[in-house]
């Protein structure tokens, strides 16, 4: 009896163990099923998740097969359309219908185009979009009937003021501030009569207020205009503010904070890059003739072919060649002043021609008595040769006293903002 009882207990225990095993297996299967079900749900969610809506040029790109491309060498409107399976008759009809709104011959190499085509097997062309510049685009709509329109993108102009200390060139300083370096070229022109930018030193301070263009409020489109500026130069702070004395004409000149014109009657030199190798003197040892004699001019060295500019408006009085001067040009500016430019490799003007300040009249060379390429710049006042670098030259069109109150009213808030940003910036660096 005892053996039977023990055997029965063993069977019941074994049955419990088997039952627990079955439950464990069942739970494992259930967990696998739940996990797979979750994965399937996740996969399903990924498939059905909505794509972002892309809208541009007045179209919803999600509705089309979109092809972005660029006009290449040899491309014509006809060849581009031909690649979209349009026959000659269809192409002719399109050109005829859009000719009043879009000249198909105006497309240029490098300009972007966008082709919108139907989805599916045939990819039928629905629209052709051409962007001649970042601020506008043409749309040839082929969906229902052929039509064309031009759209000008909205442009937002924002004003910004920056200030800093030079650690290299002005272009490098602007690049660090994220400013279009075209502003550097504008500044060098504004200050051409008062600052030699190649003589600015490390640590010289500057401040600039300017406006920038943004297309569609987001696409940066460069500098729009210069509103105010200052530079430290040889221990002086030189401000520049644009102002139109004649409001009707809108012609801008630049003045300092007192209303004195920055622009002089004469440029500081006939070359953009100043490298003086010999000054005006009454006694110099001539490097070719090897004798002591007067040198009544200023020598600016530069590579052969460098453009030579006339330093003021005038009329070409004389051109020619002599053994000493080489190829030369002489310009008469008014009854008082004349200038002459020697040793040219090439003369680009003729006698009697009217020239403007900054006009290129020739190219640097080493003709005549010269040991290397340079321009000898000579200056006459009342018929006498004088040292242009020591002469106090007149400003052009001084501020009319009647305009001074209007100028000060425009200038003062700009100067205040410029000085405020500069002070804040320099205080942070101390």
Coordinates of C-alpha atoms in Angstrom, one line a residue:
X1 CA 0.0 0.0 0.0
X2 CA 2.8 2.4 0.9
X3 CA 4.5 1.8 -2.5
X4 CA 1.2 2.6 -4.3
X5 CA 0.8 5.8 -2.4
X6 CA 4.4 6.9 -3.3
X7 CA 3.9 6.0 -6.9
X8 CA 0.6 8.1 -7.0
X9 CA 2.4 11.1 -5.5
X10 CA 5.2 10.8 -8.1
X11 CA 2.6 10.7 -10.9
X12 CA 0.8 13.8 -9.6
X13 CA 4.2 15.7 -9.3
X14 CA 5.2 14.7 -12.8
X15 CA 1.8 15.9 -14.1
X16 CA 2.3 19.3 -12.4
X17 CA 5.8 19.6 -14.0
X18 CA 4.4 18.8 -17.4
X19 CA 1.6 21.3 -16.9
X20 CA 4.1 24.0 -16.0
X21 CA 6.2 23.2 -19.0
X22 CA 3.1 23.5 -21.2
X23 CA 2.2 26.9 -19.7
X24 CA 5.8 28.1 -20.2
X25 CA 5.7 27.1 -23.9
X26 CA 2.3 28.7 -24.3
X27 CA 3.6 32.0 -22.8
X28 CA 6.6 32.0 -25.0
X29 CA 4.5 31.5 -28.1
X30 CA 2.2 34.3 -26.9
X31 CA 5.1 36.7 -26.4
X32 CA 6.5 36.0 -29.8
X33 CA 3.1 36.6 -31.3
X34 CA 2.7 39.9 -29.5
X35 CA 6.2 41.0 -30.5
X36 CA 5.6 40.1 -34.1
X37 CA 2.3 41.9 -34.0
X38 CA 3.9 45.1 -32.7
X39 CA 6.6 44.9 -35.4
X40 CA 4.0 44.6 -38.1
X41 CA 2.1 47.5 -36.6
X42 CA 5.3 49.6 -36.6
X43 CA 6.0 48.6 -40.2
X44 CA 2.5 49.5 -41.2
X45 CA 2.9 52.9 -39.5
X46 CA 6.1 53.5 -41.5
X47 CA 4.4 52.7 -44.7
X48 CA 1.3 54.9 -44.2
X49 CA 3.2 57.9 -42.6
X50 CA 2.5 61.1 -44.5
X51 CA 5.2 62.6 -46.7
X52 CA 6.0 66.3 -46.1
X53 CA 4.2 68.6 -48.5
X54 CA 6.6 70.4 -50.8
X55 CA 5.2 73.5 -52.5
X56 CA 7.2 75.8 -54.8
X57 CA 6.5 77.9 -57.9
X58 CA 2.8 77.6 -57.1
X59 CA 2.8 73.8 -57.5
X60 CA 2.6 71.0 -55.0
X61 CA 5.6 68.9 -55.9
X62 CA 4.1 65.7 -54.3
X63 CA 1.6 65.5 -57.2
X64 CA 4.3 65.3 -59.8
X65 CA 7.4 63.5 -61.0
X66 CA 9.9 66.4 -60.5
X67 CA 13.1 66.8 -62.5
X68 CA 15.6 69.5 -61.5
X69 CA 18.2 70.4 -64.1
X70 CA 20.5 73.1 -65.4
X71 CA 20.8 74.6 -68.9
X72 CA 24.0 73.1 -70.5
X73 CA 26.1 74.0 -73.5
X74 CA 24.2 73.2 -76.7
X75 CA 20.8 73.1 -74.9
X76 CA 17.9 74.9 -76.6
X77 CA 14.3 75.1 -75.6
X78 CA 13.5 72.7 -78.4
X79 CA 16.1 70.1 -77.4
X80 CA 14.9 70.2 -73.8
X81 CA 11.3 69.7 -74.8
X82 CA 12.4 67.0 -77.3
X83 CA 13.8 65.0 -74.4
X84 CA 10.3 65.1 -72.9
X85 CA 8.8 63.3 -76.0
X86 CA 7.2 66.4 -77.5
X87 CA 7.0 66.3 -81.3
X88 CA 7.8 69.3 -83.5
X89 CA 4.2 70.3 -84.0
X90 CA 3.5 70.4 -80.2
X91 CA 6.7 72.3 -79.7
X92 CA 5.8 74.9 -82.4
X93 CA 2.3 75.3 -80.8
X94 CA 3.9 76.0 -77.4
X95 CA 6.4 78.5 -78.7
X96 CA 3.7 80.4 -80.6
X97 CA 1.4 80.6 -77.6
X98 CA 4.1 81.8 -75.1
X99 CA 6.1 84.1 -77.4
X100 CA 4.5 87.3 -76.0
X101 CA 5.3 86.4 -72.4
X102 CA 8.6 84.4 -72.8
X103 CA 11.3 84.4 -75.4
X104 CA 12.5 80.8 -75.6
X105 CA 15.8 82.1 -77.1
X106 CA 16.6 83.9 -73.8
X107 CA 17.5 80.8 -71.8
X108 CA 21.2 80.8 -70.8
X109 CA 23.8 78.2 -69.9
X110 CA 24.0 77.6 -66.1
X111 CA 20.5 78.7 -65.3
X112 CA 18.3 76.2 -63.3
X113 CA 15.1 74.7 -64.8
X114 CA 12.5 72.5 -63.2
X115 CA 10.3 70.0 -65.1
X116 CA 7.0 68.8 -63.6
X117 CA 5.8 65.6 -65.2
X118 CA 2.8 63.4 -64.5
X119 CA 3.3 60.4 -62.2
X120 CA 3.0 56.9 -63.7
X121 CA 4.3 55.2 -66.8
X122 CA 4.2 58.0 -69.4
X123 CA 5.6 61.0 -67.4
X124 CA 3.8 63.6 -69.5
X125 CA 5.3 67.1 -69.2
X126 CA 2.9 69.3 -67.2
X127 CA 5.0 72.5 -66.6
X128 CA 8.4 74.0 -67.5
X129 CA 10.0 76.4 -65.0
X130 CA 13.0 78.6 -65.9
X131 CA 14.9 80.8 -63.4
X132 CA 16.8 83.6 -65.0
X133 CA 17.9 84.8 -61.6
X134 CA 17.3 84.1 -57.9
X135 CA 14.6 86.8 -57.7
X136 CA 12.3 85.7 -60.5
X137 CA 11.1 82.7 -62.6
X138 CA 9.0 81.9 -65.6
X139 CA 6.3 79.1 -65.7
X140 CA 5.0 77.6 -68.9
X141 CA 1.9 75.7 -67.8
X142 CA 0.9 72.8 -70.1
X143 CA -1.8 71.2 -68.0
X144 CA -5.1 72.3 -69.5
X145 CA -4.1 74.8 -72.1
X146 CA -0.7 76.4 -72.8
X147 CA -0.1 79.5 -70.7
X148 CA 3.0 81.4 -69.4
X149 CA 3.6 83.9 -66.5
X150 CA 6.5 85.5 -64.8
X151 CA 6.7 85.7 -61.0
X152 CA 8.9 88.1 -59.0
X153 CA 9.9 86.7 -55.7
X154 CA 9.2 89.0 -52.7
X155 CA 12.5 90.6 -51.4
X156 CA 12.9 91.6 -47.8
X157 CA 15.6 94.2 -46.9
X158 CA 17.2 94.0 -43.5
X159 CA 19.6 96.4 -41.8
X160 CA 22.6 95.2 -39.9
X161 CA 25.5 96.8 -38.1
X162 CA 28.8 95.1 -37.4
X163 CA 32.0 96.3 -35.8
X164 CA 35.4 94.8 -35.1
X165 CA 39.2 95.0 -35.3
X166 CA 41.2 94.1 -38.3
X167 CA 43.2 90.9 -38.0
X168 CA 44.0 90.7 -41.7
X169 CA 42.4 92.2 -44.8
X170 CA 39.0 93.9 -44.9
X171 CA 37.7 91.0 -47.0
X172 CA 38.7 88.5 -44.4
X173 CA 37.0 90.5 -41.6
X174 CA 33.8 90.7 -43.6
X175 CA 33.9 86.9 -44.3
X176 CA 34.2 86.2 -40.6
X177 CA 31.0 88.2 -40.0
X178 CA 29.2 86.3 -42.8
X179 CA 28.9 89.4 -45.0
X180 CA 29.1 89.4 -48.8
X181 CA 32.7 90.5 -49.7
X182 CA 31.2 92.7 -52.4
X183 CA 30.8 95.2 -49.6
X184 CA 34.6 95.4 -49.3
X185 CA 34.8 96.6 -52.9
X186 CA 32.1 99.3 -52.3
X187 CA 34.0 100.5 -49.2
X188 CA 37.3 100.8 -51.0
X189 CA 35.6 103.0 -53.6
X190 CA 33.9 105.2 -50.9
X191 CA 37.2 105.7 -49.1
X192 CA 39.4 105.8 -52.2
X193 CA 40.3 109.5 -51.6
X194 CA 41.0 109.2 -47.8
X195 CA 42.3 105.7 -47.0
X196 CA 44.9 103.4 -48.5
X197 CA 43.5 100.1 -47.4
X198 CA 46.8 98.4 -47.9
X199 CA 48.2 100.6 -45.0
X200 CA 45.5 99.6 -42.5
X201 CA 47.2 97.8 -39.6
X202 CA 46.2 94.8 -37.4
X203 CA 44.0 96.1 -34.6
X204 CA 42.6 99.1 -36.5
X205 CA 38.9 99.3 -35.7
X206 CA 35.9 99.6 -38.1
X207 CA 32.2 99.7 -38.0
X208 CA 29.7 99.3 -40.8
X209 CA 25.9 99.7 -41.1
X210 CA 24.4 98.2 -44.3
X211 CA 21.3 96.5 -45.7
X212 CA 21.0 93.0 -47.1
X213 CA 18.5 91.4 -49.4
X214 CA 16.6 88.2 -48.6
X215 CA 14.4 86.5 -51.2
X216 CA 11.3 84.9 -49.9
X217 CA 12.5 86.0 -46.4
X218 CA 15.1 83.2 -46.3
X219 CA 17.4 83.1 -49.3
X220 CA 20.4 85.5 -48.8
X221 CA 20.9 87.7 -51.9
X222 CA 23.8 89.9 -50.9
X223 CA 24.4 93.4 -49.8
X224 CA 21.9 96.0 -50.9
X225 CA 23.3 99.3 -49.8
X226 CA 25.9 101.0 -47.4
X227 CA 24.3 103.2 -44.8
X228 CA 27.2 104.3 -42.6
X229 CA 30.8 103.3 -41.8
X230 CA 33.9 104.3 -39.9
X231 CA 37.6 103.2 -40.1
X232 CA 40.5 104.0 -37.9
X233 CA 43.3 105.2 -40.1
X234 CA 46.6 106.7 -39.0
X235 CA 45.2 107.6 -35.6
X236 CA 42.0 109.2 -37.0
X237 CA 38.5 107.9 -37.1
X238 CA 37.0 108.6 -40.6
X239 CA 33.2 108.3 -40.9
X240 CA 31.3 108.0 -44.2
X241 CA 27.6 108.7 -44.6
X242 CA 25.7 108.7 -48.0
X243 CA 23.7 111.8 -48.8
X244 CA 21.9 113.2 -51.8
X245 CA 22.2 117.0 -52.0
X246 CA 19.7 117.0 -54.8
X247 CA 16.8 114.9 -53.6
X248 CA 15.2 114.8 -57.1
X249 CA 18.3 113.2 -58.7
X250 CA 19.0 110.8 -55.8
X251 CA 22.7 111.0 -56.7
X252 CA 24.7 110.0 -53.5
X253 CA 28.0 111.3 -52.4
X254 CA 29.7 110.4 -49.1
X255 CA 30.4 112.8 -46.3
X256 CA 32.0 112.7 -42.8
X257 CA 30.1 113.4 -39.6
X258 CA 30.6 117.2 -40.1
X259 CA 29.3 117.2 -43.7
X260 CA 32.7 117.4 -45.4
X261 CA 32.9 115.5 -48.7
X262 CA 35.1 112.3 -48.7
X263 CA 35.5 112.4 -52.4
X264 CA 38.4 114.5 -53.6
X265 CA 38.8 116.2 -57.0
X266 CA 41.7 113.8 -57.5
X267 CA 42.3 110.1 -56.7
X268 CA 45.2 109.4 -54.4
X269 CA 47.0 107.5 -57.1
X270 CA 46.6 106.3 -60.7
X271 CA 46.8 102.6 -59.6
X272 CA 44.5 100.6 -57.4
X273 CA 47.4 98.9 -55.7
X274 CA 49.9 101.5 -54.3
X275 CA 53.6 100.7 -54.2
X276 CA 55.6 103.9 -54.3
X277 CA 59.3 103.2 -55.4
X278 CA 60.4 106.8 -55.9
X279 CA 59.2 110.2 -54.7
X280 CA 59.2 113.7 -56.2
X281 CA 62.6 115.2 -55.5
X282 CA 64.9 117.9 -56.9
X283 CA 67.9 115.6 -56.7
X284 CA 67.8 111.9 -57.4
X285 CA 70.4 109.5 -58.8
X286 CA 68.8 108.3 -62.1
X287 CA 69.0 104.5 -62.3
X288 CA 69.4 104.4 -66.1
X289 CA 71.4 107.6 -66.9
X290 CA 73.5 107.2 -63.7
X291 CA 73.5 110.9 -63.0
X292 CA 72.0 113.2 -60.3
X293 CA 69.0 115.1 -61.5
X294 CA 65.5 116.2 -60.5
X295 CA 62.7 113.6 -60.5
X296 CA 59.5 115.6 -60.9
X297 CA 57.0 112.8 -60.4
X298 CA 56.0 109.8 -58.2
X299 CA 56.8 106.3 -59.3
X300 CA 54.3 103.5 -58.7
X301 CA 55.6 100.0 -59.4
X302 CA 53.2 97.4 -60.7
X303 CA 53.2 94.3 -63.0
X304 CA 53.2 95.0 -66.8
X305 CA 49.7 95.4 -68.0
X306 CA 48.2 96.8 -64.8
X307 CA 45.5 99.3 -65.6
X308 CA 46.4 103.0 -65.2
X309 CA 43.6 105.3 -64.2
X310 CA 43.2 109.0 -64.8
X311 CA 43.0 110.6 -61.3
X312 CA 40.3 113.2 -62.3
X313 CA 37.9 114.2 -65.0
X314 CA 39.4 115.9 -68.0
X315 CA 40.3 115.9 -71.6
X316 CA 43.3 114.1 -73.1
X317 CA 45.7 116.8 -74.0
X318 CA 48.5 114.8 -75.5
X319 CA 49.5 111.2 -76.2
X320 CA 52.7 109.9 -77.7
X321 CA 56.2 108.5 -77.2
X322 CA 59.6 110.0 -76.3
X323 CA 62.9 108.4 -75.6
X324 CA 62.8 109.3 -71.9
X325 CA 59.1 109.1 -71.1
X326 CA 58.2 106.1 -73.3
X327 CA 54.5 105.8 -74.1
X328 CA 52.7 108.6 -72.2
X329 CA 49.3 110.3 -71.8
X330 CA 48.7 113.9 -70.5
X331 CA 45.3 115.0 -69.2
X332 CA 44.1 118.6 -68.7
X333 CA 41.6 118.7 -65.9
X334 CA 40.8 122.4 -65.7
X335 CA 42.6 125.8 -66.0
X336 CA 44.7 124.9 -62.9
X337 CA 45.5 121.2 -63.0
X338 CA 47.0 118.7 -65.4
X339 CA 48.5 115.2 -64.9
X340 CA 50.8 113.0 -67.0
X341 CA 51.4 109.2 -67.0
X342 CA 54.6 107.8 -68.3
X343 CA 56.3 104.5 -69.4
X344 CA 53.0 102.8 -70.5
X345 CA 53.1 99.5 -72.3
X346 CA 49.9 100.5 -74.1
X347 CA 48.0 103.7 -74.6
X348 CA 44.2 103.2 -74.5
X349 CA 42.9 106.8 -75.3
X350 CA 43.3 109.4 -78.0
X351 CA 44.0 113.1 -78.0
X352 CA 40.9 115.2 -77.4
X353 CA 39.0 112.3 -75.7
X354 CA 37.0 113.2 -72.6
X355 CA 37.8 110.9 -69.6
X356 CA 36.2 110.5 -66.2
X357 CA 37.9 110.0 -62.9
X358 CA 39.0 106.3 -62.7
X359 CA 38.8 105.8 -66.4
X360 CA 41.5 103.4 -67.6
X361 CA 43.8 105.3 -70.0
X362 CA 46.6 102.9 -70.5
X363 CA 48.6 100.0 -69.0
X364 CA 51.8 99.8 -66.9
X365 CA 55.0 99.1 -68.8
X366 CA 58.7 99.9 -68.9
X367 CA 59.0 101.9 -72.1
X368 CA 61.5 104.8 -72.3
X369 CA 64.1 105.2 -69.6
X370 CA 62.9 102.6 -67.1
X371 CA 64.5 99.8 -65.2
X372 CA 61.2 97.9 -64.6
X373 CA 57.5 98.2 -65.0
X374 CA 56.0 101.2 -63.3
X375 CA 54.1 104.4 -64.0
X376 CA 55.6 107.8 -63.3
X377 CA 52.8 110.1 -62.3
X378 CA 53.4 113.8 -62.9
X379 CA 51.3 116.7 -61.6
X380 CA 51.0 120.3 -62.8
X381 CA 49.4 123.2 -60.9
X382 CA 49.2 126.5 -62.8
X383 CA 51.8 125.3 -65.3
X384 CA 54.4 124.3 -62.6
X385 CA 55.3 120.6 -61.8
X386 CA 54.5 119.9 -58.1
X387 CA 54.5 117.0 -55.7
X388 CA 51.0 115.5 -55.8
X389 CA 51.5 113.7 -52.5
X390 CA 52.2 117.0 -50.6
X391 CA 49.5 119.1 -52.4
X392 CA 46.3 119.8 -50.5
X393 CA 43.8 119.0 -53.2
X394 CA 40.2 120.3 -53.3
X395 CA 37.2 118.2 -52.5
X396 CA 34.5 117.8 -55.1
X397 CA 31.1 119.5 -54.6
X398 CA 31.2 120.6 -51.0
X399 CA 28.1 120.4 -48.9
X400 CA 25.7 123.2 -49.5
X401 CA 25.0 124.9 -46.2
X402 CA 21.3 124.8 -46.8
X403 CA 21.5 121.0 -46.9
X404 CA 23.5 120.6 -43.7
X405 CA 20.4 120.4 -41.3
X406 CA 18.8 117.7 -43.4
X407 CA 22.1 115.8 -43.6
X408 CA 22.6 116.0 -39.8
X409 CA 19.1 114.8 -39.2
X410 CA 19.7 111.7 -41.4
X411 CA 23.3 111.1 -40.2
X412 CA 22.9 111.4 -36.3
X413 CA 20.8 108.2 -35.7
X414 CA 23.0 106.2 -38.0
X415 CA 26.2 107.4 -36.2
X416 CA 24.6 106.7 -32.8
X417 CA 23.8 103.1 -33.7
X418 CA 27.2 102.6 -35.3
X419 CA 29.0 103.9 -32.1
X420 CA 26.7 101.9 -29.8
X421 CA 27.5 98.6 -31.6
X422 CA 31.2 99.4 -31.8
X423 CA 31.4 100.3 -28.1
X424 CA 29.5 97.1 -27.1
X425 CA 31.7 94.9 -29.4
X426 CA 35.0 96.4 -28.2
X427 CA 33.9 96.2 -24.5
X428 CA 33.3 92.4 -24.9
X429 CA 36.9 92.0 -26.2
X430 CA 38.5 93.8 -23.3

